[in-house]
Short mmCIF file of C-alpha atoms in Angstrom, two decimals:
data_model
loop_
_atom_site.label_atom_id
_atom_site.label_comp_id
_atom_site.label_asym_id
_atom_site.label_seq_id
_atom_site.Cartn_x
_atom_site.Cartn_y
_atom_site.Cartn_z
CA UNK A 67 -33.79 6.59 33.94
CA UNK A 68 -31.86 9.61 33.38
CA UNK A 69 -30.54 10.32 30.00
CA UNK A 70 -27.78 12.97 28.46
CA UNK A 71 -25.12 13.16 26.33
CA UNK A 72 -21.60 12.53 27.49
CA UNK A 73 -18.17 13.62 25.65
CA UNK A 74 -16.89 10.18 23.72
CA UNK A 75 -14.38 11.70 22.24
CA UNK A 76 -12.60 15.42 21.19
CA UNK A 77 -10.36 15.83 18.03
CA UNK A 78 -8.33 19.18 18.54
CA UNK A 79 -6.16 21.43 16.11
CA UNK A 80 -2.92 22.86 17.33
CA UNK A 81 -0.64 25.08 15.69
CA UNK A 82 2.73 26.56 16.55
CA UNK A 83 1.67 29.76 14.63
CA UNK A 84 -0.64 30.78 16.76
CA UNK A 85 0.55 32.09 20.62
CA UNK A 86 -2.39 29.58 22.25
CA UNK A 87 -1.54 27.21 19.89
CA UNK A 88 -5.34 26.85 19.03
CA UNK A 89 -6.15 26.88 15.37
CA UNK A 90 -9.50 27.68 14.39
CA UNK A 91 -8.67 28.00 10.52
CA UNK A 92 -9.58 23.82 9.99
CA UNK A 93 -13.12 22.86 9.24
CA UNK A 94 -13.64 19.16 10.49
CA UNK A 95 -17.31 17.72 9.00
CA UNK A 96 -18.64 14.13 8.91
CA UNK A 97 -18.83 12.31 5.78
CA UNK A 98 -22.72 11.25 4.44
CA UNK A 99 -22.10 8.23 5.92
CA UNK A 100 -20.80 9.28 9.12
CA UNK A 101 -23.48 12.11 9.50
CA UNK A 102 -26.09 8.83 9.33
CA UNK A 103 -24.18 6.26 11.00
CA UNK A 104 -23.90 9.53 14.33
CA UNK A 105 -27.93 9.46 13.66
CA UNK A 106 -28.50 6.15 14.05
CA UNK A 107 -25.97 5.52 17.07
CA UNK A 108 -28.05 8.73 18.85
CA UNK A 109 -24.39 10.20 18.70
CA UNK A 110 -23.68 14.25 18.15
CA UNK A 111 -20.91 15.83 16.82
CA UNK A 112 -20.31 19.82 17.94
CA UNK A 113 -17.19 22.03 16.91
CA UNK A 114 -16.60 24.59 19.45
CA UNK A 115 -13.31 26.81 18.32
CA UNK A 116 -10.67 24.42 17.62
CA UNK A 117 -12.01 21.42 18.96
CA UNK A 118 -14.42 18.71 17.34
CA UNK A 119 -16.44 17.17 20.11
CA UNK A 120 -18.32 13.57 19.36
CA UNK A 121 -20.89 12.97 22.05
CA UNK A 122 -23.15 10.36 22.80
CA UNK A 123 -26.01 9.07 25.09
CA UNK A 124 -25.54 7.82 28.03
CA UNK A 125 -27.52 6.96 31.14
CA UNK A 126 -26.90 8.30 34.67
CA UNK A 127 -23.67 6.25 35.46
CA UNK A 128 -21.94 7.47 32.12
CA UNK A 129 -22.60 4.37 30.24
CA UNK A 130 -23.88 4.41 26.74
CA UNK A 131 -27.10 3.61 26.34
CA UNK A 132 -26.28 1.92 23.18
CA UNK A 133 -22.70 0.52 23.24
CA UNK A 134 -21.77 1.22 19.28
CA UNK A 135 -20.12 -2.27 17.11
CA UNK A 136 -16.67 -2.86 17.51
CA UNK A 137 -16.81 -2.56 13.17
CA UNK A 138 -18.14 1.13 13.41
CA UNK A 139 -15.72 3.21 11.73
CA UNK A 140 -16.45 7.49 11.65
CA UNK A 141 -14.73 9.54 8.56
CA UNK A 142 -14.57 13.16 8.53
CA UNK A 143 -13.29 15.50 5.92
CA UNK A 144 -10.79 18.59 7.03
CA UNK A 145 -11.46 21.90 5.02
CA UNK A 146 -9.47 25.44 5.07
CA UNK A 147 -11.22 28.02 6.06
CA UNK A 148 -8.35 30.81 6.29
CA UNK A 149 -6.71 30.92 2.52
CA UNK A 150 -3.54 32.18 4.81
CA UNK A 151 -3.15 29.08 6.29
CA UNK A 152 -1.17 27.14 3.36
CA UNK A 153 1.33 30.34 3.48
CA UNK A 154 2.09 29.95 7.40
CA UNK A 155 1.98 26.28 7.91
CA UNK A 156 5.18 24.08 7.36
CA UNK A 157 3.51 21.42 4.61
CA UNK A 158 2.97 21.16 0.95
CA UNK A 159 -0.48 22.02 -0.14
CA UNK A 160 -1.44 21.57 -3.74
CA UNK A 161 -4.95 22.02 -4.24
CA UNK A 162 -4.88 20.40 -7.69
CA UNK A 163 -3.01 17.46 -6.64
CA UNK A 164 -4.65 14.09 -6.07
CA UNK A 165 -2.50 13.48 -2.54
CA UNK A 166 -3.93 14.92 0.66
CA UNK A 167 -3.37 14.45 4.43
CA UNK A 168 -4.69 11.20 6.22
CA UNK A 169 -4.95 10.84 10.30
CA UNK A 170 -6.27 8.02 11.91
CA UNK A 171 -6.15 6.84 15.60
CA UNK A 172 -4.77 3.71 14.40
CA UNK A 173 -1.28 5.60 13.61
CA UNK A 174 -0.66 5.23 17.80
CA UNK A 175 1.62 8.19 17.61
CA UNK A 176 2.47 9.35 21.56
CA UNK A 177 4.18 11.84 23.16
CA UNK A 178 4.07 11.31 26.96
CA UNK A 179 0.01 11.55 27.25
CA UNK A 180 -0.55 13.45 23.88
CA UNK A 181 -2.46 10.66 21.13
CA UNK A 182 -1.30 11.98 17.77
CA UNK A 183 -3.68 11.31 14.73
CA UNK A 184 -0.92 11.90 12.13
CA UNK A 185 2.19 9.46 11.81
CA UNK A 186 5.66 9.70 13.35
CA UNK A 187 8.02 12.26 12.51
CA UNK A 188 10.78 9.60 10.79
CA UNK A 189 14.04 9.65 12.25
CA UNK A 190 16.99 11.45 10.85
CA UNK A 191 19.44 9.03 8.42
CA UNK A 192 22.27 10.23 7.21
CA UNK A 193 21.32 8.72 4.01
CA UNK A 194 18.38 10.49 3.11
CA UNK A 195 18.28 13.68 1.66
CA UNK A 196 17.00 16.61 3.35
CA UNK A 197 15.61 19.90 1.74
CA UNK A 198 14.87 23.11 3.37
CA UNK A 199 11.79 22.86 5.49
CA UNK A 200 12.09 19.15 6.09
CA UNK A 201 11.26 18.13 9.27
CA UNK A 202 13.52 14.97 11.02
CA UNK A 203 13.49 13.59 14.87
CA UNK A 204 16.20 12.19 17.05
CA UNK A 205 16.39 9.36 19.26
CA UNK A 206 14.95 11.59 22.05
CA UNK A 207 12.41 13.07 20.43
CA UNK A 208 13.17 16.49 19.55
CA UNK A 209 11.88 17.35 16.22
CA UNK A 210 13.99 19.91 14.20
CA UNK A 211 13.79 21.63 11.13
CA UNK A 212 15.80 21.43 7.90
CA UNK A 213 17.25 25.38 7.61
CA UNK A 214 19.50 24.41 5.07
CA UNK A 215 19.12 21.36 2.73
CA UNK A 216 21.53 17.99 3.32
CA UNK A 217 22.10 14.76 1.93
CA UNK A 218 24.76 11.48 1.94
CA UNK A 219 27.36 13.45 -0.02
CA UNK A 220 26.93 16.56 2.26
CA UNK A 221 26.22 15.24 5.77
CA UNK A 222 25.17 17.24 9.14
CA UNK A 223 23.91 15.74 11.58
CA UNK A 224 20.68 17.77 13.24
CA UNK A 225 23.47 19.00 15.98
CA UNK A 226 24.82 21.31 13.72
CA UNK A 227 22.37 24.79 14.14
CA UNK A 228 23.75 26.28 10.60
CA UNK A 229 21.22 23.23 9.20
CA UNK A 230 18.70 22.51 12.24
CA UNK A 231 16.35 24.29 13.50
CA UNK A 232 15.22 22.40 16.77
CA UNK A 233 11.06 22.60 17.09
CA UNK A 234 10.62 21.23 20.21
CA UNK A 235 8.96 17.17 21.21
CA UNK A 236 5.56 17.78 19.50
CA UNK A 237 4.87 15.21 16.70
CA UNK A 238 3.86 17.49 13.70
CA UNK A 239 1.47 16.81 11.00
CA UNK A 240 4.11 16.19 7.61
CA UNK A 241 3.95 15.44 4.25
CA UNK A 242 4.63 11.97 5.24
CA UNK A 243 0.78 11.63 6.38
CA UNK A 244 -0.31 12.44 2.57
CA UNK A 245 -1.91 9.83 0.56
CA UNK A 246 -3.67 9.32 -2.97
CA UNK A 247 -7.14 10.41 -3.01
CA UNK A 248 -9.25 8.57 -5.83
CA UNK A 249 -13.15 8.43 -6.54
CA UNK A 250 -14.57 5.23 -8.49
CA UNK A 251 -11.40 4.37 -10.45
CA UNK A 252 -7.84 4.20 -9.98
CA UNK A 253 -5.40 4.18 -12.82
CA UNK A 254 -2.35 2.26 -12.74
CA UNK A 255 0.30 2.75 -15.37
CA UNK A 256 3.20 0.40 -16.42
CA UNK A 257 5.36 -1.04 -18.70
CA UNK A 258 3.72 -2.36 -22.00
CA UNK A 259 1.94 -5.87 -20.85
CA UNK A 260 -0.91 -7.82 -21.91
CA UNK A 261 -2.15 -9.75 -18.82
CA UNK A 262 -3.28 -7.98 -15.04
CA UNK A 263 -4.05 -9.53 -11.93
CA UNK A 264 -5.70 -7.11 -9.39
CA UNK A 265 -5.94 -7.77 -5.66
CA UNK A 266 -7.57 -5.48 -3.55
CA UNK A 267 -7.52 -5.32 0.51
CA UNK A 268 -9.06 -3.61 2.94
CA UNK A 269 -7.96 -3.78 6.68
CA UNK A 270 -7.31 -6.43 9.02
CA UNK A 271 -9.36 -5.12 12.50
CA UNK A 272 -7.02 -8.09 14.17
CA UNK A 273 -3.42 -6.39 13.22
CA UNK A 274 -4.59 -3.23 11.61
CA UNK A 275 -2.79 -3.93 8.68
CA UNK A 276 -4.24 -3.91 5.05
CA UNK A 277 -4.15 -7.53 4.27
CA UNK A 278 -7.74 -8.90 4.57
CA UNK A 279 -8.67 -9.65 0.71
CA UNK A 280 -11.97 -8.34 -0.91
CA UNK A 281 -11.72 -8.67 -4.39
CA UNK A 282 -9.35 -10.57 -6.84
CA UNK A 283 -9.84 -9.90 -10.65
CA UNK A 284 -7.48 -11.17 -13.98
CA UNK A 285 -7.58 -9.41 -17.27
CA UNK A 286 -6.01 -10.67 -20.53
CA UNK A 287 -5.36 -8.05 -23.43
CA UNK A 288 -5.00 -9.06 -26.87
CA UNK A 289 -2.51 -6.14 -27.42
CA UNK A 290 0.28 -4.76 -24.82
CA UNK A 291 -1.39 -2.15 -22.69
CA UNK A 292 0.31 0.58 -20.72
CA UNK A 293 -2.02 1.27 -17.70
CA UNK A 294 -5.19 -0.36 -16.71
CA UNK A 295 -8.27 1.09 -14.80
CA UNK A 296 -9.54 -0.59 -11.62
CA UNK A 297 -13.12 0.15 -10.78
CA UNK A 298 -13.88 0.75 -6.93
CA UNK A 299 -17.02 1.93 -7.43
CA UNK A 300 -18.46 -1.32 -5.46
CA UNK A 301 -16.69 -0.19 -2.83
CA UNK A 302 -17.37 2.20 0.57
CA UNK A 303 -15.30 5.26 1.17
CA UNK A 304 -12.24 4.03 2.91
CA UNK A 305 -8.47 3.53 3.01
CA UNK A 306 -7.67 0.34 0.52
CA UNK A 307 -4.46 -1.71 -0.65
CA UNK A 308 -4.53 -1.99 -4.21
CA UNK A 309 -2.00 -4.49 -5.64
CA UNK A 310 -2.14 -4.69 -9.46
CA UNK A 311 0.46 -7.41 -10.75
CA UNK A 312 2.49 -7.24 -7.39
CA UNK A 313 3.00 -3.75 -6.99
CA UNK A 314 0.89 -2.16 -4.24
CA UNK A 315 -0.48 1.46 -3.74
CA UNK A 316 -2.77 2.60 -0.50
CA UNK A 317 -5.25 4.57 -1.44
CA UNK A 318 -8.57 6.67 0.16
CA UNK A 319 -11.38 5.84 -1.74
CA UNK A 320 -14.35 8.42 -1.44
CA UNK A 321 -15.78 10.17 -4.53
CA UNK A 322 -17.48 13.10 -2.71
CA UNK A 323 -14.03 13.48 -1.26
CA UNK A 324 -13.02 13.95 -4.65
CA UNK A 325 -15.78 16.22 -5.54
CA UNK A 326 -15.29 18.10 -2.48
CA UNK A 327 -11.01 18.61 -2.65
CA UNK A 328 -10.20 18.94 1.07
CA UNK A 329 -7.21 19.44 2.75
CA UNK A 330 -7.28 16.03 4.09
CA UNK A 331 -9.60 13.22 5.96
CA UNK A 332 -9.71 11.60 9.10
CA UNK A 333 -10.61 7.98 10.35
CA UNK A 334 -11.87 7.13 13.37
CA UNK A 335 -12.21 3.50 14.10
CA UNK A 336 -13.57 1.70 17.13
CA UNK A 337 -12.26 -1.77 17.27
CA UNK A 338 -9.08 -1.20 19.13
CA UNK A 339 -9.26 -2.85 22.37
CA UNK A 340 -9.92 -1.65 25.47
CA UNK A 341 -6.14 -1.51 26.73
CA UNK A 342 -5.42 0.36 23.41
CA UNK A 343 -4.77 4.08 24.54
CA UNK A 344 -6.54 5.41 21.27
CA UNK A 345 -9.63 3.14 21.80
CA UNK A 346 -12.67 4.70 22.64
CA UNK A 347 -14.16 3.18 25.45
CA UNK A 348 -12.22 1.40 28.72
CA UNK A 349 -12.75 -2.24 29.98
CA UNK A 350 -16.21 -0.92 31.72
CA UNK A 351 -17.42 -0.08 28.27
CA UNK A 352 -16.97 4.15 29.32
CA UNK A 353 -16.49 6.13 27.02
CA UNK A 354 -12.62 7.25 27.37
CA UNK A 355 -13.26 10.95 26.22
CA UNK A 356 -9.59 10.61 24.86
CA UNK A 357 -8.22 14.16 23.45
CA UNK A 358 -7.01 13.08 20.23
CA UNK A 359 -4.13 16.12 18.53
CA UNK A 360 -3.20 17.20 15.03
CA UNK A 361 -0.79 19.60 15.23
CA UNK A 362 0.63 22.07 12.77
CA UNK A 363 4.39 23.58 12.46
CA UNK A 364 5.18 26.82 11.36
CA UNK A 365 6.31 27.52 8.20
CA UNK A 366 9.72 29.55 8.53
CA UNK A 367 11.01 31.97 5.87
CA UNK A 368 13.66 34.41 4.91
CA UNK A 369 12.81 37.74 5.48
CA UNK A 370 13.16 40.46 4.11
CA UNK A 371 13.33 44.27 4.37
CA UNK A 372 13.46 46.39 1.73
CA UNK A 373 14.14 50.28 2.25
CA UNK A 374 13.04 53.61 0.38
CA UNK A 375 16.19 55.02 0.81
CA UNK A 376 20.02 54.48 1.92
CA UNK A 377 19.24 56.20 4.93
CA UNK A 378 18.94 52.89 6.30
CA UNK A 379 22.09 51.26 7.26
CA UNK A 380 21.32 48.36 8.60
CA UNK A 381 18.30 45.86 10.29
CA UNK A 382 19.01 44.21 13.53
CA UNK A 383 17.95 42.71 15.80
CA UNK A 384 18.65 43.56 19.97
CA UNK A 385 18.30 39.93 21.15
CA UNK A 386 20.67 38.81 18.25
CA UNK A 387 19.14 36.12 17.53
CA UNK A 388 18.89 36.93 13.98
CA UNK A 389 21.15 38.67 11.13
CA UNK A 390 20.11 40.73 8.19
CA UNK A 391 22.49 41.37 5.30
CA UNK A 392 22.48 43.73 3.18
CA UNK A 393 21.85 42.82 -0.52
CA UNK A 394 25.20 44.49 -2.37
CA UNK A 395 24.78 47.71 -3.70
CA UNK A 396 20.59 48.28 -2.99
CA UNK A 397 18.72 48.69 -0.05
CA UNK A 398 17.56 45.56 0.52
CA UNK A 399 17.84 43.35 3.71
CA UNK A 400 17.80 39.80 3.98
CA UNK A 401 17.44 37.34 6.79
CA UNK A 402 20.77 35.01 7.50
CA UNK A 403 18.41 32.25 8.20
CA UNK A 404 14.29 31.58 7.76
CA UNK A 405 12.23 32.98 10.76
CA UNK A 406 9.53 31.25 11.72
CA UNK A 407 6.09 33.19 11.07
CA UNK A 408 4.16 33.79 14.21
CA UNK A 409 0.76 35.33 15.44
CA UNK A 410 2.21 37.51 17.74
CA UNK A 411 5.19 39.94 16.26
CA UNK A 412 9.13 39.86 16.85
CA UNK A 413 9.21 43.44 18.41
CA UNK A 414 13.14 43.18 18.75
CA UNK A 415 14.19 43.94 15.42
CA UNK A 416 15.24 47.90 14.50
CA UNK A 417 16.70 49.43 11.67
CA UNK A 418 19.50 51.81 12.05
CA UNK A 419 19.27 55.31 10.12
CA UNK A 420 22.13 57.63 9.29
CA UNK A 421 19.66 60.84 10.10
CA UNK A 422 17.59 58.99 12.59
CA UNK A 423 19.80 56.68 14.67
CA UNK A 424 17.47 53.71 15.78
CA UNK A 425 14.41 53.43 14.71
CA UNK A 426 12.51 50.81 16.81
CA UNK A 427 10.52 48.24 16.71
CA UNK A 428 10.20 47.76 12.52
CA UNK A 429 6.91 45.38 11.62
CA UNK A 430 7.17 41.76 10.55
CA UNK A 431 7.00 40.34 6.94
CA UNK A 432 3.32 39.30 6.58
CA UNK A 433 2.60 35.23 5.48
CA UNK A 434 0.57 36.75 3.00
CA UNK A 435 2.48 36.41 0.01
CA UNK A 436 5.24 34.64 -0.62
CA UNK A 437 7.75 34.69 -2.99
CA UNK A 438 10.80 32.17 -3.74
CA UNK A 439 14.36 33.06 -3.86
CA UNK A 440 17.84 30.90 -4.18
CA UNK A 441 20.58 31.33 -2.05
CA UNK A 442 23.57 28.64 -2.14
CA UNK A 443 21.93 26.49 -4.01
CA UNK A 444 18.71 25.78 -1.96
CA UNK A 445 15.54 27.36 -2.63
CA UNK A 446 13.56 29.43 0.12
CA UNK A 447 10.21 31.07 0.91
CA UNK A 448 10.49 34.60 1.40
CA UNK A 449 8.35 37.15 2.83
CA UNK A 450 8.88 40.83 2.24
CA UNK A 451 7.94 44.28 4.15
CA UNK A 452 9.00 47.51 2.09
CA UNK A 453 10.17 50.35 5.28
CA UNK A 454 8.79 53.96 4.84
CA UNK A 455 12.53 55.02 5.81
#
């Protein structure tokens, strides 16, 4: 019998900064477990650029020689390896902070024949408030960017392009996809109370929802207390429901996670069915070597220009698709609205000299440092270039 190793599956990084839209700035590892669960199901895992590759063995036809359980589950944790990429990419990254970025092929997010790991862009509502850098869908699937913020008592609807910046169909990693990230013991605060009943779930493989019970505890207190501590260390590393006195909070569970502060994690489970477009193998028990997408947006800023002298009249640009103002009385120039930051420069912008005439094309901002500024009331990223001019 002939043996090899056949693609099961490929998890890929996209990103609308760069002009192939492959991002190699993510590092994608297995967890302890997963590294020794791949060992013992003679699977490999390979990174080559910005792809992570799982393989497996197989015989000549393509089949595995080992068809893995329905209950394996594979967990990987997602490092930066550019310190730039937090300052280009469209989503909150707090390093200290306890939430961080979850995927999972059980979110079923599709876009024609794309399988999303991350969640659904949600749906613009009127009703919802909208600050600058927000990203909302419509009912056809265009994703667009809040330029401007927006909210129930100030309304515009993502038609209106002095608010909206339109992105494209892509379904974009958000801040939606973050979740709390606790090691052995999760602290849950409240009102002053002497009694706690703890549920805690893990999920249901039949509706992939987090309602199959594992542990039920009760705790009386002499005196009121204002938080109590559940212990998970019992537990594996994995997503959990944990309901203390009715009020539930999902949570990742993994203490070298922790230990390790990562940009995110990733589950991949295989007990989807066959039919299931994110399962892993088909009916024939083939491995589906599904392409499975994150995908980053780029962050957009204001820009601006800032001039040695009052030579310089004015920055424009010659396929007007921007505006700079000039800042009253210095030599400052601003952006009317936040430019996306991309890979490859805007070569239409020029800056028009009283000695010189046109001076073109003037360099980008760099996404290396940002800075904050306010303008009517909403607050903005800004990236600066000072002009030898």
């Amino acid at each position: 019998m002939m043996l090899r190793y056949s693609i099961l599956l490929t998890v890929q990084v996209l990103h609308d900064y760069f002009a192939n839209l492959k991002c190699e700035d993510l590092d994608i590892v297995p967890s302890t477990d997963t590294a020794r669960a791949l060992r013992g199901h003679d699977m490999l895992v390979k990174t080559i650029g910005n792809k992570l590759i799982l393989l497996l063995k197989t015989d000549g036809s393509g089949k595995p020689v080992a068809l893995p359980d329905p209950s394996l589950k594979l967990s990987f944790y997602v490092g930066i390896n550019n310190v730039r990429f937090p300052n280009y990419t469209n989503i909150d990254h707090r390093p200290s902070g306890s939430e961080k970025l979850y995927f999972t092929n059980l979110n079923q997010t599709i876009v024609n024949t794309t399988l999303y790991l991350n969640t659904v862009i949600t749906g613009y509502n009127n009703a919802n408030s909208y600050p600058v850098g927000t990203l909302a869908g419509d009912t056809m699937g265009n994703i667009y960017e809040a330029i401007r913020s927006s909210d129930s008592g100030n309304i515009h609807a993502l038609s209106d392009t002095d608010y909206w910046l339109l992105k494209g169909t892509a379904q974009y990693v958000s801040n939606n996809d973050q979740i709390p990230l606790v090691g052995d013991s999760f602290l849950y605060n409240t009102a002053p109370v002497n009694d706690f009943t703890v549920h805690i779930y893990t999920i249901s493989t039949s509706t992939n929802i987090y309602d199959a019970l594992l542990v039920t505890d009760t705790q009386h207190f002499d005196t009121p207390q204002v938080s109590y501590v559940v212990d998970l260390a019992h537990l594996k590393s994995g997503k959990y429901r944990i309901e203390v006195n009715g009020n539930s909070s999902l949570v990742y569970h993994d203490n070298a996670a922790v230990l390790r502060n990562d940009f995110g994690l990733i589950e991949l489970f295989n007990h989807l069915p066959a039919a299931n477009s994110f399962s892993w193998f088909d009916a024939a028990g083939m491995p589906k070597q599904n392409i499975f997408t994150l995908r980053f947006a780029n962050r957009s800023a204001l820009w601006k220009y800032i001039a040695r002298t009052t030579d310089v009249t004015a920055i424009k640009d010659n396929t007007s698709l921007y505006t700079f103002n000039n800042i009253p009385s210095s030599t400052t120039f601003i952006s009317s609205v936040p430019i996306p930051f991309r890979e490859r420069p805007i070569d239409s912008f020029f800056l028009e000299s009283a000695s010189l005439g046109q001076v073109s094309p003037i360099p980008n901002p760099p996404a290396d440092r940002l800075t904050k500024v306010t303008r009517g009331g909403d607050n903005y990223y800004c990236a600066e270039k000072h002009l030898n001019y």
